[in-house]
Short mmCIF file of N, CA and C in Angstrom, two decimals:
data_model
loop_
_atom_site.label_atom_id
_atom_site.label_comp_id
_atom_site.label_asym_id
_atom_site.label_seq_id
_atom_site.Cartn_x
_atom_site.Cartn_y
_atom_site.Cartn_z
N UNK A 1 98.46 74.46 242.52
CA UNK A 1 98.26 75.88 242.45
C UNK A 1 99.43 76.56 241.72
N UNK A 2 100.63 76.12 241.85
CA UNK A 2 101.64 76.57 241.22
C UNK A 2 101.68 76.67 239.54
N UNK A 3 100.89 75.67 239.41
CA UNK A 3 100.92 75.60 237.60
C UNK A 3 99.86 76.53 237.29
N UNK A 4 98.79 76.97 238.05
CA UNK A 4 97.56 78.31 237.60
C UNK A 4 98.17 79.15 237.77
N UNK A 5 99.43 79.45 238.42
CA UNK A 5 100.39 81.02 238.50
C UNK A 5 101.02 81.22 237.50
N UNK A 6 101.76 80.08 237.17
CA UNK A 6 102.96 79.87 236.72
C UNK A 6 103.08 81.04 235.31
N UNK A 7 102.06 81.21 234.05
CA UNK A 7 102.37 82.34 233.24
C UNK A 7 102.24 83.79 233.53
N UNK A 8 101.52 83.78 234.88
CA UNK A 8 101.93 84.95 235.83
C UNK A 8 102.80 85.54 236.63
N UNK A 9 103.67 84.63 236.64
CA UNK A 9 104.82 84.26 237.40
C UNK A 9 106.40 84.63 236.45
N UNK A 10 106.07 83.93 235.07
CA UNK A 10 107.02 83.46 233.93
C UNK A 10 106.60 85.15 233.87
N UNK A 11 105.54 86.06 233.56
CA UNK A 11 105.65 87.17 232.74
C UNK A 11 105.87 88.39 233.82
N UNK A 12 106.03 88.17 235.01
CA UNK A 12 106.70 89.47 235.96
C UNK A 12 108.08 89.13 235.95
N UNK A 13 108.59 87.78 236.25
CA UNK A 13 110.04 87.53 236.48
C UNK A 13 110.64 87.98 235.07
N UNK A 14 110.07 87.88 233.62
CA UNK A 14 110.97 88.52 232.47
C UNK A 14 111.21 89.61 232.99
N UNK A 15 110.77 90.52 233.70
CA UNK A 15 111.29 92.16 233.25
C UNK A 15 112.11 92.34 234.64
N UNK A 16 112.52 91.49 235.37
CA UNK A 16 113.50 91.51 236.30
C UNK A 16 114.81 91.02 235.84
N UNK A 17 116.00 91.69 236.60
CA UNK A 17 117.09 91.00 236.40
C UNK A 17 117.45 90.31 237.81
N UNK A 18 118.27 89.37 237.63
CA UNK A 18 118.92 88.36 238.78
C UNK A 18 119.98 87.09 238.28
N UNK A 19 120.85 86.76 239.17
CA UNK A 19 121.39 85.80 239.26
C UNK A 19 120.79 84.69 238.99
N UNK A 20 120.49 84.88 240.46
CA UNK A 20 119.84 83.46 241.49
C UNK A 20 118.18 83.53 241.95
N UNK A 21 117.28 82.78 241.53
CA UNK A 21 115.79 82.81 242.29
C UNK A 21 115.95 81.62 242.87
N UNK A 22 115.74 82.23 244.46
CA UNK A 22 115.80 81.23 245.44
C UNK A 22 114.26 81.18 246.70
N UNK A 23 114.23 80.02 246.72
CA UNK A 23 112.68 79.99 247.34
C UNK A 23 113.33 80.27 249.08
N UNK A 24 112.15 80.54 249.41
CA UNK A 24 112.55 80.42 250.80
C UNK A 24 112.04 79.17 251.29
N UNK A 25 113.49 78.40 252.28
CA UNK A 25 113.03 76.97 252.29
C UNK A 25 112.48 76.53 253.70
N UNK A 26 111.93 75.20 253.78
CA UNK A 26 111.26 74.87 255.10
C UNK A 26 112.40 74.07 255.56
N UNK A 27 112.23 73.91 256.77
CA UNK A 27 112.64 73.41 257.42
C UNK A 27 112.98 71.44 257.18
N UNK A 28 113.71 70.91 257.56
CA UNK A 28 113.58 69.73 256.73
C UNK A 28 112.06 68.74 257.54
N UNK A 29 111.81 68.97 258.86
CA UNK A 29 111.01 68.73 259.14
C UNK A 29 109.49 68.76 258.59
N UNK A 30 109.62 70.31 258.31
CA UNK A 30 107.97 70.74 258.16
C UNK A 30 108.17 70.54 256.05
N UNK A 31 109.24 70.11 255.40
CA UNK A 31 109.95 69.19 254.16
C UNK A 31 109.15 68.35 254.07
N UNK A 32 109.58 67.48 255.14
CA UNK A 32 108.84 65.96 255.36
C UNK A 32 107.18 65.78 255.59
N UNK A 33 106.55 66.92 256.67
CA UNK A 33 105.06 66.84 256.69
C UNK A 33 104.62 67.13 255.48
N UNK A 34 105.02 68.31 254.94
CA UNK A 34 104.09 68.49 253.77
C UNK A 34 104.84 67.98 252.12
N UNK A 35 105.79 67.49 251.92
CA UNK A 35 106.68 66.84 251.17
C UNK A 35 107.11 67.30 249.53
N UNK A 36 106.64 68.95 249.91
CA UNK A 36 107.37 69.51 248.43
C UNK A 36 107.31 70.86 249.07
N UNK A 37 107.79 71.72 248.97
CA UNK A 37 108.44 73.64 249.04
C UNK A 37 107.05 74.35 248.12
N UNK A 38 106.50 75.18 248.57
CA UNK A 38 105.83 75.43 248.04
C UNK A 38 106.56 76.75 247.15
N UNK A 39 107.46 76.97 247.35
CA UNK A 39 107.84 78.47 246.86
C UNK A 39 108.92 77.72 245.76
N UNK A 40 109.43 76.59 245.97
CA UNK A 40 110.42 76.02 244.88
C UNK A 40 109.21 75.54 243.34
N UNK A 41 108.02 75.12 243.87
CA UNK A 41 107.33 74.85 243.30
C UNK A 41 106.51 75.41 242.05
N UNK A 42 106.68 77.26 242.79
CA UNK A 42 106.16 78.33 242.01
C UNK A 42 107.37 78.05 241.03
N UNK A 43 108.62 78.33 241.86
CA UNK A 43 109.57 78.68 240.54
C UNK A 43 109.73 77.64 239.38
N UNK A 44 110.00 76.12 239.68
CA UNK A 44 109.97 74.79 239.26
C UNK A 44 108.41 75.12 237.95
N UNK A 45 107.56 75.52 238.43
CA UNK A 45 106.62 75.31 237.04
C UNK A 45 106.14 76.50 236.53
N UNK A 46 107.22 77.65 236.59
CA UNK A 46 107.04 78.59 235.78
C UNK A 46 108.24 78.37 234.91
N UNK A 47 109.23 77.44 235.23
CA UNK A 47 109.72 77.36 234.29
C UNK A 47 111.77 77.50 234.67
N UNK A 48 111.66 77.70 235.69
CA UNK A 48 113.09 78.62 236.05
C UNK A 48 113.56 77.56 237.22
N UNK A 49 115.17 77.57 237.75
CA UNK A 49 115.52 76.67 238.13
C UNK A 49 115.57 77.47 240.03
N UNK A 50 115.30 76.41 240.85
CA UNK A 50 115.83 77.30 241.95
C UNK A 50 117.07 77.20 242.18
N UNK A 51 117.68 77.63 243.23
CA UNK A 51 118.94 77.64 243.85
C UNK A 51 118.83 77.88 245.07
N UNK A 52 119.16 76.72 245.75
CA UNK A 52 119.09 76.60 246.81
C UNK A 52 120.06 77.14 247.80
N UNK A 53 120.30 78.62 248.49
CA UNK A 53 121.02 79.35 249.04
C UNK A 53 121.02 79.15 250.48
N UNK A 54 119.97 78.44 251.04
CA UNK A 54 119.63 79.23 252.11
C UNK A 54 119.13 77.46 253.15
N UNK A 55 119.17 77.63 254.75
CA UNK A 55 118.80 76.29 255.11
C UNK A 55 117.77 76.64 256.37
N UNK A 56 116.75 76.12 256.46
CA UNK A 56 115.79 76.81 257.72
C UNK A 56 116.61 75.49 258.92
N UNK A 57 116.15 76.42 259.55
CA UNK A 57 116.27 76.02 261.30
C UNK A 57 114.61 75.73 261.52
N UNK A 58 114.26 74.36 261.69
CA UNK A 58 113.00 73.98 262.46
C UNK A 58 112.75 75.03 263.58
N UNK A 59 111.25 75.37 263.31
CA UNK A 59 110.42 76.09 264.71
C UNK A 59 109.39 76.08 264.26
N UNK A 60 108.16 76.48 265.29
CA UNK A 60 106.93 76.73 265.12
C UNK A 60 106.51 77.19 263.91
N UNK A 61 105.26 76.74 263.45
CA UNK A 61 105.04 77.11 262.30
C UNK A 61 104.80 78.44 262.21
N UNK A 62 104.79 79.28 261.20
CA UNK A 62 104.67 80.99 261.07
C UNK A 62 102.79 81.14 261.43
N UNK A 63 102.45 79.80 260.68
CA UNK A 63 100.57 80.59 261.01
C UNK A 63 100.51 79.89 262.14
N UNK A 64 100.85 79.39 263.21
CA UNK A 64 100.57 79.31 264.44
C UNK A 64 101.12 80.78 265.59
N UNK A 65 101.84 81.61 264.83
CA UNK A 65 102.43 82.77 265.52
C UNK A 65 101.64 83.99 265.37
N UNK A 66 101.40 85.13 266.33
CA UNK A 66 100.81 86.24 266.48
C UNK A 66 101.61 87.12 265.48
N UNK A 67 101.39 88.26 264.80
CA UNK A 67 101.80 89.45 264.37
C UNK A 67 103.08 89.27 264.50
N UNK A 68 103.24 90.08 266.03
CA UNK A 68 104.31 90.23 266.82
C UNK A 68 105.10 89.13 267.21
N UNK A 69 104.54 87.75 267.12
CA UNK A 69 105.77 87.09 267.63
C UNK A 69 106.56 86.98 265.86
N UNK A 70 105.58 86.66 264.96
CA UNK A 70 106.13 87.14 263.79
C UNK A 70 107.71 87.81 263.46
N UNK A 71 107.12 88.93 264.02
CA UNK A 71 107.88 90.23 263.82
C UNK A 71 109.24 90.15 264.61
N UNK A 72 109.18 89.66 265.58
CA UNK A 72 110.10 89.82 266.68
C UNK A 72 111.11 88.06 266.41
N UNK A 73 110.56 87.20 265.82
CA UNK A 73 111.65 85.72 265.85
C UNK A 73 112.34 85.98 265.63
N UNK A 74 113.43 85.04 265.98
CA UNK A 74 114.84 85.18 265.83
C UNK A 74 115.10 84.72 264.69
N UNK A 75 116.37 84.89 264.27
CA UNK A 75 117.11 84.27 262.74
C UNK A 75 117.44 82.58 262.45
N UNK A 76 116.24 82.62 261.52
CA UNK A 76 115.68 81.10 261.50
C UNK A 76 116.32 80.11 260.19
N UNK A 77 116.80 81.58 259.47
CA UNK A 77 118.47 80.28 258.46
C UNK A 77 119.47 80.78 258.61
N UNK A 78 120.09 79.90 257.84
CA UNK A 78 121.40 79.29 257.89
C UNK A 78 121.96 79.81 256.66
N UNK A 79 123.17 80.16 256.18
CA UNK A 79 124.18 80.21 254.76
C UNK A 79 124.64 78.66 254.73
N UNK A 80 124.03 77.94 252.95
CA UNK A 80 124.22 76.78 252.22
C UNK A 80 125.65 77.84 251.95
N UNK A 81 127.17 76.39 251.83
CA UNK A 81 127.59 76.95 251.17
C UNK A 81 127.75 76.95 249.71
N UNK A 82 127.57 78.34 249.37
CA UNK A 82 127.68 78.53 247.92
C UNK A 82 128.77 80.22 248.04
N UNK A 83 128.97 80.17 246.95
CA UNK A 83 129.46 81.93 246.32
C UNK A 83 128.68 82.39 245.73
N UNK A 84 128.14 83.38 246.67
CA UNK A 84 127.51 84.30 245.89
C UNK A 84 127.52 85.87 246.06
N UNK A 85 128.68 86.19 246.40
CA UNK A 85 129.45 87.11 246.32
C UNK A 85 129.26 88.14 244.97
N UNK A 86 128.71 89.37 245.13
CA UNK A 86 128.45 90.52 244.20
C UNK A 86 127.26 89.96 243.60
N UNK A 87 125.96 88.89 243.93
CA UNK A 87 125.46 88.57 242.74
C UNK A 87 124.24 88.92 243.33
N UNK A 88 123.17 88.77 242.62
CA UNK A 88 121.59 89.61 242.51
C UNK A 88 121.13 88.66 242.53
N UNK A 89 120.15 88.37 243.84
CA UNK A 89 118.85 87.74 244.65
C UNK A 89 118.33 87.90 244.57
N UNK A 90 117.08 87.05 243.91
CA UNK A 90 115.66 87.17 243.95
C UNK A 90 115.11 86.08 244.83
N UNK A 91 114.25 86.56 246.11
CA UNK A 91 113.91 85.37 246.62
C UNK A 91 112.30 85.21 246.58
N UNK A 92 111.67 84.12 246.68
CA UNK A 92 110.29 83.69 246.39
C UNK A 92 109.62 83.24 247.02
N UNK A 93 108.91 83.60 247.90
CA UNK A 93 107.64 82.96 248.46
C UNK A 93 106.19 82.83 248.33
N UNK A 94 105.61 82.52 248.94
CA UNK A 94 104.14 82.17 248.03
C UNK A 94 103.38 83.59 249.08
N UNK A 95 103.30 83.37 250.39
CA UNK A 95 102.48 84.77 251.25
C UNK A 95 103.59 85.71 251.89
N UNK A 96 103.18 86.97 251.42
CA UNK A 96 103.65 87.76 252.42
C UNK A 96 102.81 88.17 253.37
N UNK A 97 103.47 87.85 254.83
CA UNK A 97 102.53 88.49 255.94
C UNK A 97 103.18 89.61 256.34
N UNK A 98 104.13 89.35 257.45
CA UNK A 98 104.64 90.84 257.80
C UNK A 98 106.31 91.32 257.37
N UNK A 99 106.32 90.51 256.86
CA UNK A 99 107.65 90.69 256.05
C UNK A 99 109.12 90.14 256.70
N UNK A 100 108.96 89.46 258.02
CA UNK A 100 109.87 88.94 258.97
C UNK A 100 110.51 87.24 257.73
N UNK A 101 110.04 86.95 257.66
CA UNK A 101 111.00 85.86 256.86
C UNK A 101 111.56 86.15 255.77
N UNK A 102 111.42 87.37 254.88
CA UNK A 102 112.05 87.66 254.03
C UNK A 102 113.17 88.60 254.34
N UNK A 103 112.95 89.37 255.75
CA UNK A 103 113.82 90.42 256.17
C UNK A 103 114.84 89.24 256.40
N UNK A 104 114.61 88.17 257.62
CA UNK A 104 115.71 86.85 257.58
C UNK A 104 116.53 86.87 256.56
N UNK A 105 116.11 86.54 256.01
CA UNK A 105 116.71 85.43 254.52
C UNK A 105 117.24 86.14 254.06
N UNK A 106 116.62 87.67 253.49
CA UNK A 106 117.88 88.35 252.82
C UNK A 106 119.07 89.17 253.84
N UNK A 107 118.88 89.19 255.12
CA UNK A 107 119.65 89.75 256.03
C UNK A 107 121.25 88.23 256.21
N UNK A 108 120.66 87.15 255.83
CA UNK A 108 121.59 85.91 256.09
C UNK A 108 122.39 86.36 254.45
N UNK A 109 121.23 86.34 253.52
CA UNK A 109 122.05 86.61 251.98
C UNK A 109 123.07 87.87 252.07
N UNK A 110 122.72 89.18 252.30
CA UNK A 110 123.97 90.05 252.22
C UNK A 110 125.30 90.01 252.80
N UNK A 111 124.39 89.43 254.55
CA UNK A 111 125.55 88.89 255.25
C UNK A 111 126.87 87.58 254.07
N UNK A 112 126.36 87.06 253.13
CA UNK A 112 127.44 86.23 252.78
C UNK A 112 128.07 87.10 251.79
N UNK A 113 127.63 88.34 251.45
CA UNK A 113 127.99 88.63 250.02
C UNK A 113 127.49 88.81 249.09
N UNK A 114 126.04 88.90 248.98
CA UNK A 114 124.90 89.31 247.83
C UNK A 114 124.90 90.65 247.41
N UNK A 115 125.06 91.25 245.99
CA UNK A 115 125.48 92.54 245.99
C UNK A 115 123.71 92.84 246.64
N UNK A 116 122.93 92.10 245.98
CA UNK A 116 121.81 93.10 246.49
C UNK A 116 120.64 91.71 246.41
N UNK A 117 119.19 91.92 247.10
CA UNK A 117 118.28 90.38 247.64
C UNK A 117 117.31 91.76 247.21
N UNK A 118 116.31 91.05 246.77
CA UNK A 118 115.09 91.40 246.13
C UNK A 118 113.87 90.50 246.61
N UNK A 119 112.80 90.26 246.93
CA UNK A 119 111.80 89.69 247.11
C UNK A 119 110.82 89.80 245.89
N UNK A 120 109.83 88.51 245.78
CA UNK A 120 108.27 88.01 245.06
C UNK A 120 107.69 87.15 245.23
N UNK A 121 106.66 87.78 246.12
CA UNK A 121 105.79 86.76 246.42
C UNK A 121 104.88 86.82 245.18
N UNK A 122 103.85 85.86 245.93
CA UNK A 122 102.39 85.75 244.75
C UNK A 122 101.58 86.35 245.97
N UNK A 123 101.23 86.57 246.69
CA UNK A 123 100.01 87.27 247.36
C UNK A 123 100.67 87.75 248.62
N UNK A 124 99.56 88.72 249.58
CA UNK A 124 99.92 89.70 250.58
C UNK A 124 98.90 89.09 251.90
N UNK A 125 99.30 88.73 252.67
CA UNK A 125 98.21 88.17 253.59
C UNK A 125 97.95 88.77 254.80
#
């Protein structure tokens, strides 16, 4: 599916600026069940490199969770270390549901020093 996006993908990310496009990653567990990132994948065959910023903490899967438990999980990564201090985040996932894993991820990114975290998904669920 990633390669039917991918010049859809290649022609929104031109008119953005950023550093770093970083997928949001799985867990190394739920790594292993399904055995490729689906959001590294978008970026990987549109053409662009990821950067791997960020490290999940194993838990329940997100579509086994209600709305609200959604909404309410706790902080499920980790800071990889890198420097990325003053620099511009773009992070990537494939669904947005309620916006709780991206609030994460970029709440872990500023916390290290990101002048500023941006989100793109491919669909709204």
């Amino acid at each position: 599916m990633a390669r039917v996006f991918s010049a859809f993908i290649r022609e929104k990310l031109k008119a953005l600026e950023f550093d770093y496009l970083v997928p949001i990653p799985l867990s190394p567990e739920r790594l292993y069940e399904r055995g490729f990132n689906q959001s590294a994948a978008l970026i990987h065959e549109s053409g662009y490199t990821a950067i791997e910023l960020l490290q999940r903490v194993h838990s329940e899967k997100q579509s086994k969770k209600s709305r609200q438990e959604r909404i309410h999980h706790n902080q499920v990564f980790k800071p990889l270390n890198a420097d990325i201090e003053n620099k511009v985040i773009l992070l990537i996932d494939d669904i947005y549901t309620t916006g709780s894993t991206l609030y994460h991820a970029a709440k872990v990114l500023k916390a290290s020093g990101a002048a500023s975290v941006s989100s793109f998904t491919l669909a709204r669920g």
